[in-house]
Short mmCIF file of C-alpha atoms in Angstrom, two decimals:
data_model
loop_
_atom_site.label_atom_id
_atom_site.label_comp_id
_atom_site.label_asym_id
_atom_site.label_seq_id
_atom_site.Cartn_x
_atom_site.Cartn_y
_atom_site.Cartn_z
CA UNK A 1109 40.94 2.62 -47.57
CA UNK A 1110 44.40 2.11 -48.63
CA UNK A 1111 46.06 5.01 -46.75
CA UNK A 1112 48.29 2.56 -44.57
CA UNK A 1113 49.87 1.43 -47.88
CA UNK A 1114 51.08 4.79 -48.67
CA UNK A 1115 54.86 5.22 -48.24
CA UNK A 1116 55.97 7.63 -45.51
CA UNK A 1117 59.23 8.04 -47.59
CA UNK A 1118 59.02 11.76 -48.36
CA UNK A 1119 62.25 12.39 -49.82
CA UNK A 1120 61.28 10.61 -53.01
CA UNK A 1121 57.58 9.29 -52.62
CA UNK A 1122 56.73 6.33 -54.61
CA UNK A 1123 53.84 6.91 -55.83
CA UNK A 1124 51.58 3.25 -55.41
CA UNK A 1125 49.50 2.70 -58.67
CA UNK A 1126 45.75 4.58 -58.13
CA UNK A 1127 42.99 3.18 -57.59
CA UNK A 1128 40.39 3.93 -60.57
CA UNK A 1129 36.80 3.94 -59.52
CA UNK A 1130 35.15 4.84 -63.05
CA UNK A 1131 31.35 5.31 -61.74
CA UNK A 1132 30.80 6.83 -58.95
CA UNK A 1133 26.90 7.46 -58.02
CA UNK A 1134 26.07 10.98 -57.42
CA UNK A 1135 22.81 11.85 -55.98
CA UNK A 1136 20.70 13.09 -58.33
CA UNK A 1137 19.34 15.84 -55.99
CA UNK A 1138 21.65 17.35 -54.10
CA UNK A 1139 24.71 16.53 -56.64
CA UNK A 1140 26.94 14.98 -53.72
CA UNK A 1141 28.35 11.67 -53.47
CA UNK A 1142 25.88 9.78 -51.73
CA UNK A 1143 27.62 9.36 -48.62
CA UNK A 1144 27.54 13.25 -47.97
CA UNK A 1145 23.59 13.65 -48.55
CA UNK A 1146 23.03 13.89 -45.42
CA UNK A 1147 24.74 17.12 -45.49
CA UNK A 1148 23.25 18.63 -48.22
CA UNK A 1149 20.34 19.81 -46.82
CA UNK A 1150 17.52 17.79 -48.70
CA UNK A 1151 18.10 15.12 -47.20
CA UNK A 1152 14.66 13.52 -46.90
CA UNK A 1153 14.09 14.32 -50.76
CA UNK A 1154 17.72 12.58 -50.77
CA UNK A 1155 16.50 9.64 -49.42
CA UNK A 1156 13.78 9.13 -51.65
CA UNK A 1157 15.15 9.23 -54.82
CA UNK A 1158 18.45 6.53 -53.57
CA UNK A 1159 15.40 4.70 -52.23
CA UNK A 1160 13.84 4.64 -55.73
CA UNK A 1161 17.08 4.21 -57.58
CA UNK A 1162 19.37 1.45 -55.28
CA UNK A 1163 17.63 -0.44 -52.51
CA UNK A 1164 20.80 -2.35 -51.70
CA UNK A 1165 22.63 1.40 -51.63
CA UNK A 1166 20.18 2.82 -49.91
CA UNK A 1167 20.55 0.54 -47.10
CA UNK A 1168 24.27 0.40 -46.75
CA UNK A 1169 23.50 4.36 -46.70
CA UNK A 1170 21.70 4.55 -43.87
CA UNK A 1171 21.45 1.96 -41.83
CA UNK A 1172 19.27 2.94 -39.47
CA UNK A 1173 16.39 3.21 -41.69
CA UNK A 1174 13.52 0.13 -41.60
CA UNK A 1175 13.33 -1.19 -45.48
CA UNK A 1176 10.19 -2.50 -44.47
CA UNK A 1177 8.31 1.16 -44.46
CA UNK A 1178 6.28 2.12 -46.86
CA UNK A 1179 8.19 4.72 -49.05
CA UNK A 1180 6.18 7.88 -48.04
CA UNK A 1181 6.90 7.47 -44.14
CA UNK A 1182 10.24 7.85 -44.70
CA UNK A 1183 10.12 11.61 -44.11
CA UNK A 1184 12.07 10.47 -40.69
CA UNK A 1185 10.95 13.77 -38.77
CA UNK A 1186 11.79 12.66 -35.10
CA UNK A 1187 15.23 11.55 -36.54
CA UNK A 1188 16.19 15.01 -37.82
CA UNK A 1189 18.48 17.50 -35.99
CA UNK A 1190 17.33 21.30 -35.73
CA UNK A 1191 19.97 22.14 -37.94
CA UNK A 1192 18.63 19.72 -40.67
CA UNK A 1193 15.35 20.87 -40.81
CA UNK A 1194 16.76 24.42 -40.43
CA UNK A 1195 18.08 23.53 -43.96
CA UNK A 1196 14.96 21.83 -45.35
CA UNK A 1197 12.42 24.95 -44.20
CA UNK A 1198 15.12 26.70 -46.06
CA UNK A 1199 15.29 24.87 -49.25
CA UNK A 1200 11.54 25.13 -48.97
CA UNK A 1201 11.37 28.49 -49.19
CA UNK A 1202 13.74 28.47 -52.06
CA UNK A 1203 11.14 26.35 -53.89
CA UNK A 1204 8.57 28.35 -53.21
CA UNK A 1205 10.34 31.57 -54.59
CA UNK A 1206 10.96 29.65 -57.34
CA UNK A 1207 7.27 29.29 -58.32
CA UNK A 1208 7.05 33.04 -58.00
CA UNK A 1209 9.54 33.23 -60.81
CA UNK A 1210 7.65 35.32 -63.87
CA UNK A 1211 8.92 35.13 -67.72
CA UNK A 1212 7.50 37.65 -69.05
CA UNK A 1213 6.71 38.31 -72.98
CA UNK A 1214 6.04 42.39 -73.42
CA UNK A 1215 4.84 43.91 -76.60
CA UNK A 1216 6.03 47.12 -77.02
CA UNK A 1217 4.90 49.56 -79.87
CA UNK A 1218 7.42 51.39 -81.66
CA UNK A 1219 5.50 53.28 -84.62
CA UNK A 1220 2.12 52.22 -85.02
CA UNK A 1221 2.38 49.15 -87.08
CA UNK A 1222 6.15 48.17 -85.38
CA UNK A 1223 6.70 46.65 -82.52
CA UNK A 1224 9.14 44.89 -80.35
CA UNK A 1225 9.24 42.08 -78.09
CA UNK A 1226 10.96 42.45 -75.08
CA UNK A 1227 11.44 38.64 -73.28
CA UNK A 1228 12.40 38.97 -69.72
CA UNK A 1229 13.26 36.16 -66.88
CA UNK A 1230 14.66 33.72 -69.05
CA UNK A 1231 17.23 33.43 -66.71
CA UNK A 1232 15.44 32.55 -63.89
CA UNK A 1233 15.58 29.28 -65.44
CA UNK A 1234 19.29 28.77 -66.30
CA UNK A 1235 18.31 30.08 -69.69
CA UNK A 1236 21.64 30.96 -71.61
CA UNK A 1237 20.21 34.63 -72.89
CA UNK A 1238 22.99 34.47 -75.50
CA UNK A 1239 21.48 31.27 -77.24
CA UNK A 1240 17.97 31.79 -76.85
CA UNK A 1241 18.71 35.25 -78.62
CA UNK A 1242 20.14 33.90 -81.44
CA UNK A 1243 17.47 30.90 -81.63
CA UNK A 1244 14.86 33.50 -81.78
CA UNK A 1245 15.99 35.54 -84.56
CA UNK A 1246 17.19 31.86 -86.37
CA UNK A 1247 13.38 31.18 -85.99
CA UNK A 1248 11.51 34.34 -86.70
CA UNK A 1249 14.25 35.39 -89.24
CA UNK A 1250 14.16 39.27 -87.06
CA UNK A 1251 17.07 40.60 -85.12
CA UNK A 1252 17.24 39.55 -81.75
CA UNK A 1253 19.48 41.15 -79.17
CA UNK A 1254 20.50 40.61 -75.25
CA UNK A 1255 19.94 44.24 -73.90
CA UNK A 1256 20.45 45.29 -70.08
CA UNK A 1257 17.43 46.95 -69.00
CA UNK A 1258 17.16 49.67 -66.26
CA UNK A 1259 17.00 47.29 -63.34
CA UNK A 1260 20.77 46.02 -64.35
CA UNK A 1261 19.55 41.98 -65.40
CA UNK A 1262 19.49 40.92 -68.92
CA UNK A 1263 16.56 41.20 -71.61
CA UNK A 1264 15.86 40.14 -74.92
CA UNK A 1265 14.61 42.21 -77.23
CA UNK A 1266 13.50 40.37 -80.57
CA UNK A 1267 11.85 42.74 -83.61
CA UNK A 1268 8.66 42.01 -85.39
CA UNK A 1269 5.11 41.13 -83.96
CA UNK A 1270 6.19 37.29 -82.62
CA UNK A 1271 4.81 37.43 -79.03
CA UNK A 1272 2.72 34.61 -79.91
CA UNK A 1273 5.05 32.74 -81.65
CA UNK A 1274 7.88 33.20 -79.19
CA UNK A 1275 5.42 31.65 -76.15
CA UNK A 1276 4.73 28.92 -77.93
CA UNK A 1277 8.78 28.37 -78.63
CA UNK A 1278 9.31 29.07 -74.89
CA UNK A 1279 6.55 26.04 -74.14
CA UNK A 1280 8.54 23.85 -76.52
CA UNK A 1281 12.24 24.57 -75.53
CA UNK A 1282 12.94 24.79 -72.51
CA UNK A 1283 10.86 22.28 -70.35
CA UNK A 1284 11.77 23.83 -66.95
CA UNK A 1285 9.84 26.93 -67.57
CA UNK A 1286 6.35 26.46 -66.42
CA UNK A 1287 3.79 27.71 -68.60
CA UNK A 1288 1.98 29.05 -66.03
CA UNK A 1289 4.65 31.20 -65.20
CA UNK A 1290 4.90 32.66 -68.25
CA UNK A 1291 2.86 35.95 -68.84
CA UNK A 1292 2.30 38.14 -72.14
CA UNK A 1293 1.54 41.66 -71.91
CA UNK A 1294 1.58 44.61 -73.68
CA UNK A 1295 3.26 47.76 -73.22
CA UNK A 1296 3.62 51.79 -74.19
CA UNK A 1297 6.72 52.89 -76.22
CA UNK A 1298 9.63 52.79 -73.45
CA UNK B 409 38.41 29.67 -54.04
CA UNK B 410 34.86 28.42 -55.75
CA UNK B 411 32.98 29.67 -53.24
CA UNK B 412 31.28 31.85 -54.82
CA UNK B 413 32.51 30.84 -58.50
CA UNK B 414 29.41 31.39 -61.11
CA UNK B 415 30.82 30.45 -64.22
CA UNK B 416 28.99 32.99 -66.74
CA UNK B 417 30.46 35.96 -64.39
CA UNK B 418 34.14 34.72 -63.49
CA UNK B 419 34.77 33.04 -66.52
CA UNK B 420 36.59 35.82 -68.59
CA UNK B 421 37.49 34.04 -71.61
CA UNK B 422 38.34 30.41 -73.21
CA UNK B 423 40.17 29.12 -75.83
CA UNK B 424 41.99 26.34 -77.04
CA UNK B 425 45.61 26.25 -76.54
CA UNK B 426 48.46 25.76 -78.77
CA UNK B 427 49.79 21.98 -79.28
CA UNK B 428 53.17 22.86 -77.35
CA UNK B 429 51.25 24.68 -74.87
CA UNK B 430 49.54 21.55 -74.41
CA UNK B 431 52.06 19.44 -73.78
CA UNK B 432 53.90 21.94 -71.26
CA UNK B 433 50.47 21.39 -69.02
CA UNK B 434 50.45 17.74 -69.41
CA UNK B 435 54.25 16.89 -68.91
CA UNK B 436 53.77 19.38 -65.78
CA UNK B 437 50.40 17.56 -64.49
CA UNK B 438 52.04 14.45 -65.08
CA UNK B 439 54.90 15.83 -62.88
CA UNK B 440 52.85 16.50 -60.17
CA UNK B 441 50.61 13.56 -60.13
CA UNK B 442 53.07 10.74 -61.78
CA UNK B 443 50.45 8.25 -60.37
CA UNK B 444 48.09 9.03 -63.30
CA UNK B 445 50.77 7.95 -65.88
CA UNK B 446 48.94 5.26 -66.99
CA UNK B 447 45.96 7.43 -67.96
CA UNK B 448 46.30 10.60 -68.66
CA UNK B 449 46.01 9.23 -72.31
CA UNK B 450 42.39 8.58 -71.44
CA UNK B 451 42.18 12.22 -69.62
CA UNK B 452 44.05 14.43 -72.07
CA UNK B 453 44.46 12.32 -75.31
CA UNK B 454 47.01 14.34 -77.50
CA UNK B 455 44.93 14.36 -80.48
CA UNK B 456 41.80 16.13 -78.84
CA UNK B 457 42.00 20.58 -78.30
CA UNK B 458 42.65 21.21 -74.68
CA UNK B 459 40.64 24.26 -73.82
CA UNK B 460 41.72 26.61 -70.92
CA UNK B 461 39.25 28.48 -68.98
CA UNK B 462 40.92 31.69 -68.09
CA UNK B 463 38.86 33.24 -64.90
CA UNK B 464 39.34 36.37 -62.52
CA UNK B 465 42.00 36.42 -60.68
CA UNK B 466 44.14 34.20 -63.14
CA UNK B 467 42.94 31.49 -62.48
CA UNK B 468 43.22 28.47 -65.06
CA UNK B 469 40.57 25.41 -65.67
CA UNK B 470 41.75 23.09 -67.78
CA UNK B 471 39.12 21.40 -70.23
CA UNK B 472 38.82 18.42 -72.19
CA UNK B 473 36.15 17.50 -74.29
CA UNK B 474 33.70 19.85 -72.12
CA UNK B 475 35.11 18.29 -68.64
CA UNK B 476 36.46 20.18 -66.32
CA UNK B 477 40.45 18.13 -65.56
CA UNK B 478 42.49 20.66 -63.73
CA UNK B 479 43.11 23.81 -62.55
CA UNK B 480 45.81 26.14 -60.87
CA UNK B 481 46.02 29.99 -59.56
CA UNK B 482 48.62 31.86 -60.49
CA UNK B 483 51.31 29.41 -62.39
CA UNK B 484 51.09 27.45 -58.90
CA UNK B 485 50.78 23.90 -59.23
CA UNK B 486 47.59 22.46 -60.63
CA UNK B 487 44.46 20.56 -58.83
CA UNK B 488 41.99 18.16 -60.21
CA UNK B 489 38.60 18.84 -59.75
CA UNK B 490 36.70 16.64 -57.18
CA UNK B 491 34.87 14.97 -59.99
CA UNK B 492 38.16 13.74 -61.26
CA UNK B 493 39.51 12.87 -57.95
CA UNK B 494 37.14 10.77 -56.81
CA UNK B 495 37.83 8.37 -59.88
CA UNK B 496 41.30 8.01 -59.60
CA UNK B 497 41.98 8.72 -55.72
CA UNK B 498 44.89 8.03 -54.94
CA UNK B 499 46.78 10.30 -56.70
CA UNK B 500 47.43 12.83 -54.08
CA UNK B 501 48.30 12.71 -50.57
CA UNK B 502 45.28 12.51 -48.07
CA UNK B 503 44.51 14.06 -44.43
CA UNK B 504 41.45 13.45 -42.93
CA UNK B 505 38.89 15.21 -40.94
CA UNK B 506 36.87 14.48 -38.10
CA UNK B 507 33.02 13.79 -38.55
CA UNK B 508 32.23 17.00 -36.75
CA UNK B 509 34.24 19.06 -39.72
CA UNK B 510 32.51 17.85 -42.29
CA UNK B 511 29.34 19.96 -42.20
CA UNK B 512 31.91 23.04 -42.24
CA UNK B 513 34.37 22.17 -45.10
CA UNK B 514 31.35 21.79 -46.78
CA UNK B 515 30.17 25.64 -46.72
CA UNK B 516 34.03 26.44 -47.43
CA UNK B 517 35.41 27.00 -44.43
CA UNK B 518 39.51 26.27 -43.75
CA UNK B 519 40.72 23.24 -42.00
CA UNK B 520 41.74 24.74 -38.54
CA UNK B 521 44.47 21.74 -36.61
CA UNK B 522 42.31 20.33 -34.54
CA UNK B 523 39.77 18.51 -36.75
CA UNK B 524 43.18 17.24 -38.17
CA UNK B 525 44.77 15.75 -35.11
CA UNK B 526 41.19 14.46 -33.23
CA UNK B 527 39.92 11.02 -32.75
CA UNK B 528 38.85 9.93 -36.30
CA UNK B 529 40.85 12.27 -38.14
CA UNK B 530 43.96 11.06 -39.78
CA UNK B 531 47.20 12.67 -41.28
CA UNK B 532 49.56 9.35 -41.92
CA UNK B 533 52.19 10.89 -43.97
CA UNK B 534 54.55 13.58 -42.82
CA UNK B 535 54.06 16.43 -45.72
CA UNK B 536 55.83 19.55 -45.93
CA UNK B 537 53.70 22.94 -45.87
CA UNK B 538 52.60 23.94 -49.22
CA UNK B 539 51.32 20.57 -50.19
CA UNK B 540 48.40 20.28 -52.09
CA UNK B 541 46.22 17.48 -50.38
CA UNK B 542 42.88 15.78 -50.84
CA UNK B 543 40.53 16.27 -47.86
CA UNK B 544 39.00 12.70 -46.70
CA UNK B 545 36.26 13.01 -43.92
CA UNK B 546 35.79 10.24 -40.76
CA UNK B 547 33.78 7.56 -42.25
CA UNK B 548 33.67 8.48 -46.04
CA UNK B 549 34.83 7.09 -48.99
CA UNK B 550 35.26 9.88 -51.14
CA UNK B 551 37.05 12.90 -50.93
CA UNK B 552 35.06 16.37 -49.80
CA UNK B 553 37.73 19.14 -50.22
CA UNK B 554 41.32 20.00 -51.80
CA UNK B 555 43.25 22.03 -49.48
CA UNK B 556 46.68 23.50 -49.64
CA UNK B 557 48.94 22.73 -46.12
CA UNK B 558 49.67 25.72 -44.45
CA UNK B 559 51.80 24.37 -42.08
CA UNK B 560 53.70 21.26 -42.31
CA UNK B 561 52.34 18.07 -40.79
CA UNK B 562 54.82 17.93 -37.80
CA UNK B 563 53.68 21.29 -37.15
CA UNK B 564 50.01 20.46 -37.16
CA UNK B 565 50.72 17.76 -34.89
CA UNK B 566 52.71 19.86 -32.18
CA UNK B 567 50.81 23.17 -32.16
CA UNK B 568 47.65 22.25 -32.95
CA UNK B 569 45.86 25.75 -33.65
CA UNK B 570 44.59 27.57 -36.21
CA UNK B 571 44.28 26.87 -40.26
CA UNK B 572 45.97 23.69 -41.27
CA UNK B 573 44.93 23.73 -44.47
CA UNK B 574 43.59 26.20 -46.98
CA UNK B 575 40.52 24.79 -48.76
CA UNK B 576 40.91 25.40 -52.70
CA UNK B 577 37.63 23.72 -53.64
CA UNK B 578 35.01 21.49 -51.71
CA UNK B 579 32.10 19.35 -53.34
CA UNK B 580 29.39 21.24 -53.37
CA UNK B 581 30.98 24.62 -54.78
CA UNK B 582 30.71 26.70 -57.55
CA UNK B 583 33.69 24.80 -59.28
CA UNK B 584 31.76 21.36 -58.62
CA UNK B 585 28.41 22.96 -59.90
CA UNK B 586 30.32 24.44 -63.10
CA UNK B 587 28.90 23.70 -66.37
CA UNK B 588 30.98 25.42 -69.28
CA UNK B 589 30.35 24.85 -72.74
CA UNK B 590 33.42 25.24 -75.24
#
């Protein structure tokens, strides 16, 4: 730390020339600089990926941690505070909702040989509605449209008889929606 | 600020600025941090749009090439984000926190005087109120907040209650999560 060098001079600070550190490691779970994982609340899960990514790091990090164990002890649980597994059971639980997460593809009859498809819970998955609306009526060549449906989130409705085509472009797009959490059903005229 | 800061609902519109608008926020960042002189060619080259994020509230993120530089509230002076910070960090003035702070800056809370003036916190420069300042922790390398002084250091020192400083964004926040897309 170069705070000493700073000049107390207030009236007219000179300002020393900054330091540029140009890569700075982030964790790649919790998004902090390293240093602070242990207060982001995964910090087990933190461990294990510096572990995987920067021995040397990983043991400036935290120091009190034996290299020599094997990779899957490290869940320290007699090291943890309350308050730190307090967080983990937490982000647990947000996992777990997670996997509850449904997109679902609805068929809905308009006449009797129109329909629509109605794609809902996209954006449980960071799905930008706006672009996936317009990618499925690029694809299908139909009109596709972001509509708010009576519960107050965000649908889209795409025209034509695609619901099988659409699941299969959900599959292939966006990797971070499960296929098992995606469901097609049909449904009556709204 | 970015507490609760989810870019698809706060973020009411963007677009890129005019050329002289430009320069007006780069001559006034340089102003206020005249230790990135040497870069800010790198940061905001003059050939490349500079996009402003305009949010609620008026509040202003500057963007370049789809990263997030700056922003400021109300015409008031402008912040880095975090990100940017903790590459060139010595640009503005630093306090420092105690270790048993940390876990509260980090869920937004405001810097109240005595995790300023404790054992392993640090405030070396006197600084008037108003000043915006980089929040170091006990211990750390990196920055974890920005704050705003809302009292002057002296006055930290003597009294030695309630908020020192104002956090404006903390690692970890909405601003720090922010993805937005030109």
């Amino acid at each position: 730390m170069s705070d000493s060098e700073q000049h107390a001079d207030d009236a007219q600070p000179v300002w020393p020339p900054t330091r540029v550190l140009p890569d700075i490691l982030y964790c790649g779970v919790c998004t902090l600089p390293i240093e602070y994982c242990e207060f982001a609340g995964t910090v087990s899960k933190c461990q294990k990926w510096l572990r995987n990514k920067d021995q040397a790091l990983f043991a400036k990090t935290w120091p009190d941690i034996d290299l020599s164990q094997k990779l899957e002890e490290t869940t320290i649980d007699e090291g943890m505070t309350k308050e730190q597994k307090k967080a983990e059971a937490k982000a647990a639980q947000e996992a777990k909702k997670k996997a509850n997460q449904r997109v679902v593809i609805k068929r809905i009859e308009r006449s009797k040989r129109k329909c629509v498809i109605e794609v809902s819970g996209l954006e449980l998955f960071g799905v930008d509605l706006k672009k996936a609306a317009k990618l499925f009526a690029t694809k299908f060549a139909t009109g596709a449209s972001v509509t708010k449906n009576p519960q107050g989130t965000d649908d889209i409705v795409v025209q034509g008889d695609v619901q099988d085509d659409i699941y299969d472009l959900v599959v292939e797009t966006w990797e971070q929606v499960p296929e098992e959490q995606i469901e097609l059903t049909e449904g009556k005229k709204k | 600020m970015f507490k609760k800061f989810v870019p698809k609902d706060d973020v009411s519109g963007k677009s890129k600025v005019k050329s002289s608008v430009q320069r007006g926020i780069r001559a006034k960042i340089l102003e206020q941090y005249p230790a990135l002189n040497p870069y800010i060619e790198e940061l905001i080259p003059k050939k490349d749009p500079l996009v402003l994020v305009k949010c609620h509230d008026r509040l202003n993120v500057v963007m370049v090439n789809d990263q997030l530089l700056f922003f400021n509230h109300h015409d008031g002076p402008y912040y880095p984000t975090l990100q940017l910070l903790h590459k060139y960090p010595d640009i503005m003035p630093k306090v420092q926190v105690d270790r048993g702070a940390i876990k509260f800056v980090l869920s937004g809370a405001n810097i109240m005087c005595p995790g300023l003036t404790s054992k392993g916190a640090r405030l070396d420069t006197d600084l008037p109120v108003d000043t915006p300042v980089a929040v170091l922790a006990e211990g750390k390398e990196h920055a974890l907040a920005l704050g705003e002084l809302k009292m002057s250091t002296s006055d930290i020192k003597s009294i030695n209650k309630g908020v020192g400083v104002e956090l404006v964004h903390f690692i970890n926040d909405g601003l720090w999560h922010a993805k937005i897309e030109a």
